PDB file of C-alpha atoms in Angstrom:
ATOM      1  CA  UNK J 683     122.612  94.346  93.912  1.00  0.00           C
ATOM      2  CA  UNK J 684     120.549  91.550  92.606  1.00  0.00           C
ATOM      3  CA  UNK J 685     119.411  88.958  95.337  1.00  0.00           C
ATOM      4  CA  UNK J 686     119.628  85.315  94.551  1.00  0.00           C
ATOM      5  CA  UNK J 687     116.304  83.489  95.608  1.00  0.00           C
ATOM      6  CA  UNK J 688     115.537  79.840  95.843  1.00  0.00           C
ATOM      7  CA  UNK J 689     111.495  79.075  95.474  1.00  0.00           C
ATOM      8  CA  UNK J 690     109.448  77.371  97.858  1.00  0.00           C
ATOM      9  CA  UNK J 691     105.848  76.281  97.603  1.00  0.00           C
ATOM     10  CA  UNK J 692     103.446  78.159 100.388  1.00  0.00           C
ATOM     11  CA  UNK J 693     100.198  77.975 101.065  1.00  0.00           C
ATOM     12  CA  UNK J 694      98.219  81.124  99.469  1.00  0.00           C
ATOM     13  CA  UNK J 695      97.300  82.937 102.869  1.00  0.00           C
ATOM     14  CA  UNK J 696     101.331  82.354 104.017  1.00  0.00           C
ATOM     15  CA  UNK J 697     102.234  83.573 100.675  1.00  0.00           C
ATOM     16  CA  UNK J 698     100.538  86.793 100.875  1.00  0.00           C
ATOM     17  CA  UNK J 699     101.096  87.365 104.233  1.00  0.00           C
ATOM     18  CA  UNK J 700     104.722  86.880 104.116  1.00  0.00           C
ATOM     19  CA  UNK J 701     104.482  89.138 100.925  1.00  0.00           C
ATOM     20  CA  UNK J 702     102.849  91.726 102.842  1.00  0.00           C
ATOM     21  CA  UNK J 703     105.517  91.459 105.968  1.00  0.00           C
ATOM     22  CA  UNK J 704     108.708  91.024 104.463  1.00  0.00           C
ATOM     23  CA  UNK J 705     108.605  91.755 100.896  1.00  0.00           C
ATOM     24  CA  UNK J 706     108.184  89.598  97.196  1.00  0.00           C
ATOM     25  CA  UNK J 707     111.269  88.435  97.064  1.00  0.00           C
ATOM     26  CA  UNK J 708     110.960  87.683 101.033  1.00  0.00           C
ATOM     27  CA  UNK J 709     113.640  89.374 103.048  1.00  0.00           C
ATOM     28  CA  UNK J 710     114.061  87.550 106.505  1.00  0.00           C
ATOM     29  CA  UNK J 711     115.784  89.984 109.179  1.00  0.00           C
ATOM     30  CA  UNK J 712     119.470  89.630 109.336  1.00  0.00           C
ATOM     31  CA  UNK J 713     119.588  87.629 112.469  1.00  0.00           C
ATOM     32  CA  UNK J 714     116.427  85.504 111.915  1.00  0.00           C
ATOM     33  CA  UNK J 715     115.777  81.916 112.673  1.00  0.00           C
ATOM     34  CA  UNK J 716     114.829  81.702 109.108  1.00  0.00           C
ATOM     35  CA  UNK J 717     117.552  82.632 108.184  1.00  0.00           C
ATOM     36  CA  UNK J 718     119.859  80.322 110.126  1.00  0.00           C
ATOM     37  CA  UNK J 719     118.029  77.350 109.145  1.00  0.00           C
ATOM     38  CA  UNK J 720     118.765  78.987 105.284  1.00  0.00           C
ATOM     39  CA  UNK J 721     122.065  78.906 105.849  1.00  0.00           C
ATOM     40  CA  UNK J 722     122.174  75.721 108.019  1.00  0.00           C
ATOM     41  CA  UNK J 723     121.193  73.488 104.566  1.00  0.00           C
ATOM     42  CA  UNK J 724     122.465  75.868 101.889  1.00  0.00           C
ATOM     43  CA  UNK J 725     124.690  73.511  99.562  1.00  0.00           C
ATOM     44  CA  UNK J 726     126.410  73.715  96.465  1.00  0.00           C
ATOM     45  CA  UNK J 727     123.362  72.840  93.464  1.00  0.00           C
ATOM     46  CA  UNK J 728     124.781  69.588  92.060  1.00  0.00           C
ATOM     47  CA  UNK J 729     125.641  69.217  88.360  1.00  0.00           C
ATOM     48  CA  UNK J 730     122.374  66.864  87.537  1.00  0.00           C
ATOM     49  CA  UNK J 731     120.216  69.777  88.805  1.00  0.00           C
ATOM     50  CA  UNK J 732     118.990  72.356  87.050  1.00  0.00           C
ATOM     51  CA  UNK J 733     118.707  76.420  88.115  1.00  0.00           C
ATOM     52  CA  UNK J 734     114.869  76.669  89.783  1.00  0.00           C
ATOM     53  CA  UNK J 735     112.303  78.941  87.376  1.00  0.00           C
ATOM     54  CA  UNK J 736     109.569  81.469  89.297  1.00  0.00           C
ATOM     55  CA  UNK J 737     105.999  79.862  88.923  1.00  0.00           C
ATOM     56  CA  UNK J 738     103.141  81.824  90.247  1.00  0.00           C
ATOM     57  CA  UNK J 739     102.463  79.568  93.002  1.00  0.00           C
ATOM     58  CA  UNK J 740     105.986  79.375  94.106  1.00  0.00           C
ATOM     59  CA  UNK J 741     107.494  82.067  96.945  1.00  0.00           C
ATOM     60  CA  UNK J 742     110.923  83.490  96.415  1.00  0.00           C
ATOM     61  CA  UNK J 743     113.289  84.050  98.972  1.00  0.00           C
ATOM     62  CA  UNK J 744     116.301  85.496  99.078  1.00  0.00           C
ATOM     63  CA  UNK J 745     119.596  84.226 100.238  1.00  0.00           C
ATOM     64  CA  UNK J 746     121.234  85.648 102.759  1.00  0.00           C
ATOM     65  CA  UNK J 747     124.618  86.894 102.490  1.00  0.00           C
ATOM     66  CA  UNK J 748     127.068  84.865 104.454  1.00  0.00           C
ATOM     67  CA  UNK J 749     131.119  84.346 104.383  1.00  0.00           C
ATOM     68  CA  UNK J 750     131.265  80.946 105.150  1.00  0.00           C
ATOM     69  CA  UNK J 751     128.515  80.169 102.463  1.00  0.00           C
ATOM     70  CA  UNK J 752     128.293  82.933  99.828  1.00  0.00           C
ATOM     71  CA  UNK J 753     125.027  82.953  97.611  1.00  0.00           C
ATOM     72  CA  UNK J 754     126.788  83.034  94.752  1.00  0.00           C
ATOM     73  CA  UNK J 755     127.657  79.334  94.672  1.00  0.00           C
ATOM     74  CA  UNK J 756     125.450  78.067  97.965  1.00  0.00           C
ATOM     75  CA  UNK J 757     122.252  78.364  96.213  1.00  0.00           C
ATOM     76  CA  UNK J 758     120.650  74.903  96.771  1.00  0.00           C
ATOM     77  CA  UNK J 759     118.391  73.805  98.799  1.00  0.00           C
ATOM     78  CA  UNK J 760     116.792  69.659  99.166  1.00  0.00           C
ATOM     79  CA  UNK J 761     113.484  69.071  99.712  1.00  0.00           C
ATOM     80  CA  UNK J 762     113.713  68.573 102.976  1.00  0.00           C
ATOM     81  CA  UNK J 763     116.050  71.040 103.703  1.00  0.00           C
ATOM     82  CA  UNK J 764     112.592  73.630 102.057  1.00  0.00           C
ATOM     83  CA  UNK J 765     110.478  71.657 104.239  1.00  0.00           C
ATOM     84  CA  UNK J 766     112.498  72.580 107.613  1.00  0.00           C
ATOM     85  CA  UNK J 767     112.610  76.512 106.098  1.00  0.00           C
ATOM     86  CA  UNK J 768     108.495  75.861 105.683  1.00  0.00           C
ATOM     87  CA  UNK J 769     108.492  74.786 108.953  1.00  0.00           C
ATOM     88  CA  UNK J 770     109.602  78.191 109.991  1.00  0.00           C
ATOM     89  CA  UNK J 771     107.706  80.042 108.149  1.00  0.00           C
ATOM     90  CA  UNK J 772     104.946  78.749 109.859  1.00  0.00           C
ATOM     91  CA  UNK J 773     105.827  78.905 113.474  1.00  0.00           C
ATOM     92  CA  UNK J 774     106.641  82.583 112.315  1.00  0.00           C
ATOM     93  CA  UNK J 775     103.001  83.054 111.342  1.00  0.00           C
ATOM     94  CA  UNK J 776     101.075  81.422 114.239  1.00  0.00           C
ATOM     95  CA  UNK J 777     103.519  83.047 116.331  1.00  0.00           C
ATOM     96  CA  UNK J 778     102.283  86.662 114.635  1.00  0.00           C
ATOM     97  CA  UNK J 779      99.089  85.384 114.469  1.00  0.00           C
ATOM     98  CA  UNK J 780      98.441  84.540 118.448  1.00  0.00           C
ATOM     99  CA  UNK J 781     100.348  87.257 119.804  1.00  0.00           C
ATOM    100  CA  UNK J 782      98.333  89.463 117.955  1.00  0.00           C
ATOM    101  CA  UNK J 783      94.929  87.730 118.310  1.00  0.00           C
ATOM    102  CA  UNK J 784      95.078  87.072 121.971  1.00  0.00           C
ATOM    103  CA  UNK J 785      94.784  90.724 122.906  1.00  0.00           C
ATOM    104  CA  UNK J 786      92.154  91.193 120.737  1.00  0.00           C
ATOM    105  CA  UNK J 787      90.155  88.597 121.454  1.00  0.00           C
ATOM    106  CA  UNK J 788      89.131  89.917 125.354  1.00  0.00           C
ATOM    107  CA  UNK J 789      87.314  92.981 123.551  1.00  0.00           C
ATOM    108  CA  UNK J 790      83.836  92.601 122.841  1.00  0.00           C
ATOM    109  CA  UNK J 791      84.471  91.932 119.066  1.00  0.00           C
ATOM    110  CA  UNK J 792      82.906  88.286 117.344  1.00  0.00           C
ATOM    111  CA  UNK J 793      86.026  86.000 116.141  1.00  0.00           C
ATOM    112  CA  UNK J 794      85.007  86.125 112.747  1.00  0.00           C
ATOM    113  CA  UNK J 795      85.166  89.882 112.218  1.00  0.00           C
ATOM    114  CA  UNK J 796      88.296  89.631 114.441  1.00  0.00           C
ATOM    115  CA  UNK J 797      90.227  87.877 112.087  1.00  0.00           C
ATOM    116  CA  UNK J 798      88.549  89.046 108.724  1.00  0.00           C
ATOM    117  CA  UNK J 799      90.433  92.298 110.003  1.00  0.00           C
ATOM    118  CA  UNK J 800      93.380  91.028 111.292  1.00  0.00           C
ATOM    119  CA  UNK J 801      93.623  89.099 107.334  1.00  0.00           C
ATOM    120  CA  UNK J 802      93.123  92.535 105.713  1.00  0.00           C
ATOM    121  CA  UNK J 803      95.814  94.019 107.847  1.00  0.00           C
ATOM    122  CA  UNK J 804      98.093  91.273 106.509  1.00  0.00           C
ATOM    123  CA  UNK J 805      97.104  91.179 103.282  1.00  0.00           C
ATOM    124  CA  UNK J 806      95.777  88.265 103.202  1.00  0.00           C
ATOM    125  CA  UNK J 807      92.459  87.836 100.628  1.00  0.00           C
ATOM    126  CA  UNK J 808      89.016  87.715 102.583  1.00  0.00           C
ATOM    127  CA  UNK J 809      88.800  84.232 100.770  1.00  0.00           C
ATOM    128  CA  UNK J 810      91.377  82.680 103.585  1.00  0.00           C
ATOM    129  CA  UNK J 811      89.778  84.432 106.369  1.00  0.00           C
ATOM    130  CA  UNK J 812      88.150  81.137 107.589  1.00  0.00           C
ATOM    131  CA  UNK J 813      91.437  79.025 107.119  1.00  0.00           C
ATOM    132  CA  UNK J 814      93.001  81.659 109.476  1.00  0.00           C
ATOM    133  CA  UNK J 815      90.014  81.497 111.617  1.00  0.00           C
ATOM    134  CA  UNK J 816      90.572  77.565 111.600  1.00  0.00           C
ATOM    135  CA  UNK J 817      93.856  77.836 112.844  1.00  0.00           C
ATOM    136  CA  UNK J 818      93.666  79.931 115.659  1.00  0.00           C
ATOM    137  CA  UNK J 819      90.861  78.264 117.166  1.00  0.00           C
ATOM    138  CA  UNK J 820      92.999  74.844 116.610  1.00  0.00           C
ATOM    139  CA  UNK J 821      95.843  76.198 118.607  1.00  0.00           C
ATOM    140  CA  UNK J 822      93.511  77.511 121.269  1.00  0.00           C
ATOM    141  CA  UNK J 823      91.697  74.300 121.600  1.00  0.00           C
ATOM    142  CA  UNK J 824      94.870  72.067 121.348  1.00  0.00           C
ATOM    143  CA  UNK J 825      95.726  74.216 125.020  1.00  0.00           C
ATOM    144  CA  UNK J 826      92.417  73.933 126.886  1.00  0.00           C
ATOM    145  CA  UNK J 827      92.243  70.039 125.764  1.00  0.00           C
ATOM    146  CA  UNK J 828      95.406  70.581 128.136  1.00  0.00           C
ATOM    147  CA  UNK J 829      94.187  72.067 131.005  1.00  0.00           C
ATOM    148  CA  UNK J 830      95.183  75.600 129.880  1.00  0.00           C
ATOM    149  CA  UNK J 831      91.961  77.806 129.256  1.00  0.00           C
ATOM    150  CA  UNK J 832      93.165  80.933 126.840  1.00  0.00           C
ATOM    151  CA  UNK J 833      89.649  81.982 125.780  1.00  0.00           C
ATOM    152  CA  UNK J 834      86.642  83.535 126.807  1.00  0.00           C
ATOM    153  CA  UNK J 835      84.593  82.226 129.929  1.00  0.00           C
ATOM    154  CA  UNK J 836      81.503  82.434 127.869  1.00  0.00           C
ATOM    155  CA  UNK J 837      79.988  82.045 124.483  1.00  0.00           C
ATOM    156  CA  UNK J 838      78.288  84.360 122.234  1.00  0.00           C
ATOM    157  CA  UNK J 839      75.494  83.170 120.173  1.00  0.00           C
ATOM    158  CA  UNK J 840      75.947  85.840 117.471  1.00  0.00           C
ATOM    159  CA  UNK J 841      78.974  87.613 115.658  1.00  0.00           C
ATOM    160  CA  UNK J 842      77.239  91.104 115.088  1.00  0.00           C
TER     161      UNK J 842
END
């Protein structure tokens, strides 16, 4: 059966790591939250609008089935309706990104090797290592300018 995608743009290290997770088209599980927001603002694509084209930078991602709104003629999404889905998308991936970085981070391992790997197990290029890197230290900082300390105790001098 052929899938019905709308596009959205990503930024290159969500692109490829949803790519790598869930498929090109992306495939959100079933029961996702991704999903439900998808459905949520799925409308019928008005007359004055055109079908959307695949560009290279753009993400496809399927529709999900649904009774109420069937993909067949609830293919449109607003702007701001791709915005909220975006949204998503990246709550998904700092969600994947700090459950799976917190554990690792206690071992005697430097940051930046830390998440070069974690990138390659992703598939995300090497060249958005640092912009990972950038925003998992963000998140951990925006907690212990809180009061709630989620690194280490002390500070290496070296990433060897």
């Amino acid at each position: 059966m052929s899938h019905i995608v709308f596009y959205i743009k990503l930024e290159p290290y969500l692109k490829q790591w949803l790519h790598n997770s869930l498929g090109n088209p992306v495939v959100f599980p079933p029961q996702s939250n991704e999903n439900a927001v998808i459905r949520r603002f799925l409308r019928k694509r008005p007359p004055e609008v055109q079908p959307e084209m695949a560009e290279d930078e753009l993400t496809a991602i399927v529709i999900p089935d649904s009774k109420a709104k069937p993909p067949q003629y609830y293919n449109y999404l607003g702007k701001k309706a791709k915005a909220a889905v975006k949204e998503t998308i990246e709550d998904l991936f700092r969600a994947n990104l700090w459950n799976e970085m917190s554990d690792l981070t206690k071992r005697d391992c430097g940051l930046n090797k830390t998440i070069a790997a974690w990138c390659e197990m992703h598939g995300i290029d090497d060249e958005y290592s640092e912009t990972v890197r950038q925003k998992y230290y963000r998140m951990r900082t925006s907690y212990s300018r809180r009061g709630i300390f989620l690194g280490s105790l002390t500070r290496k001098h070296s990433d060897e």
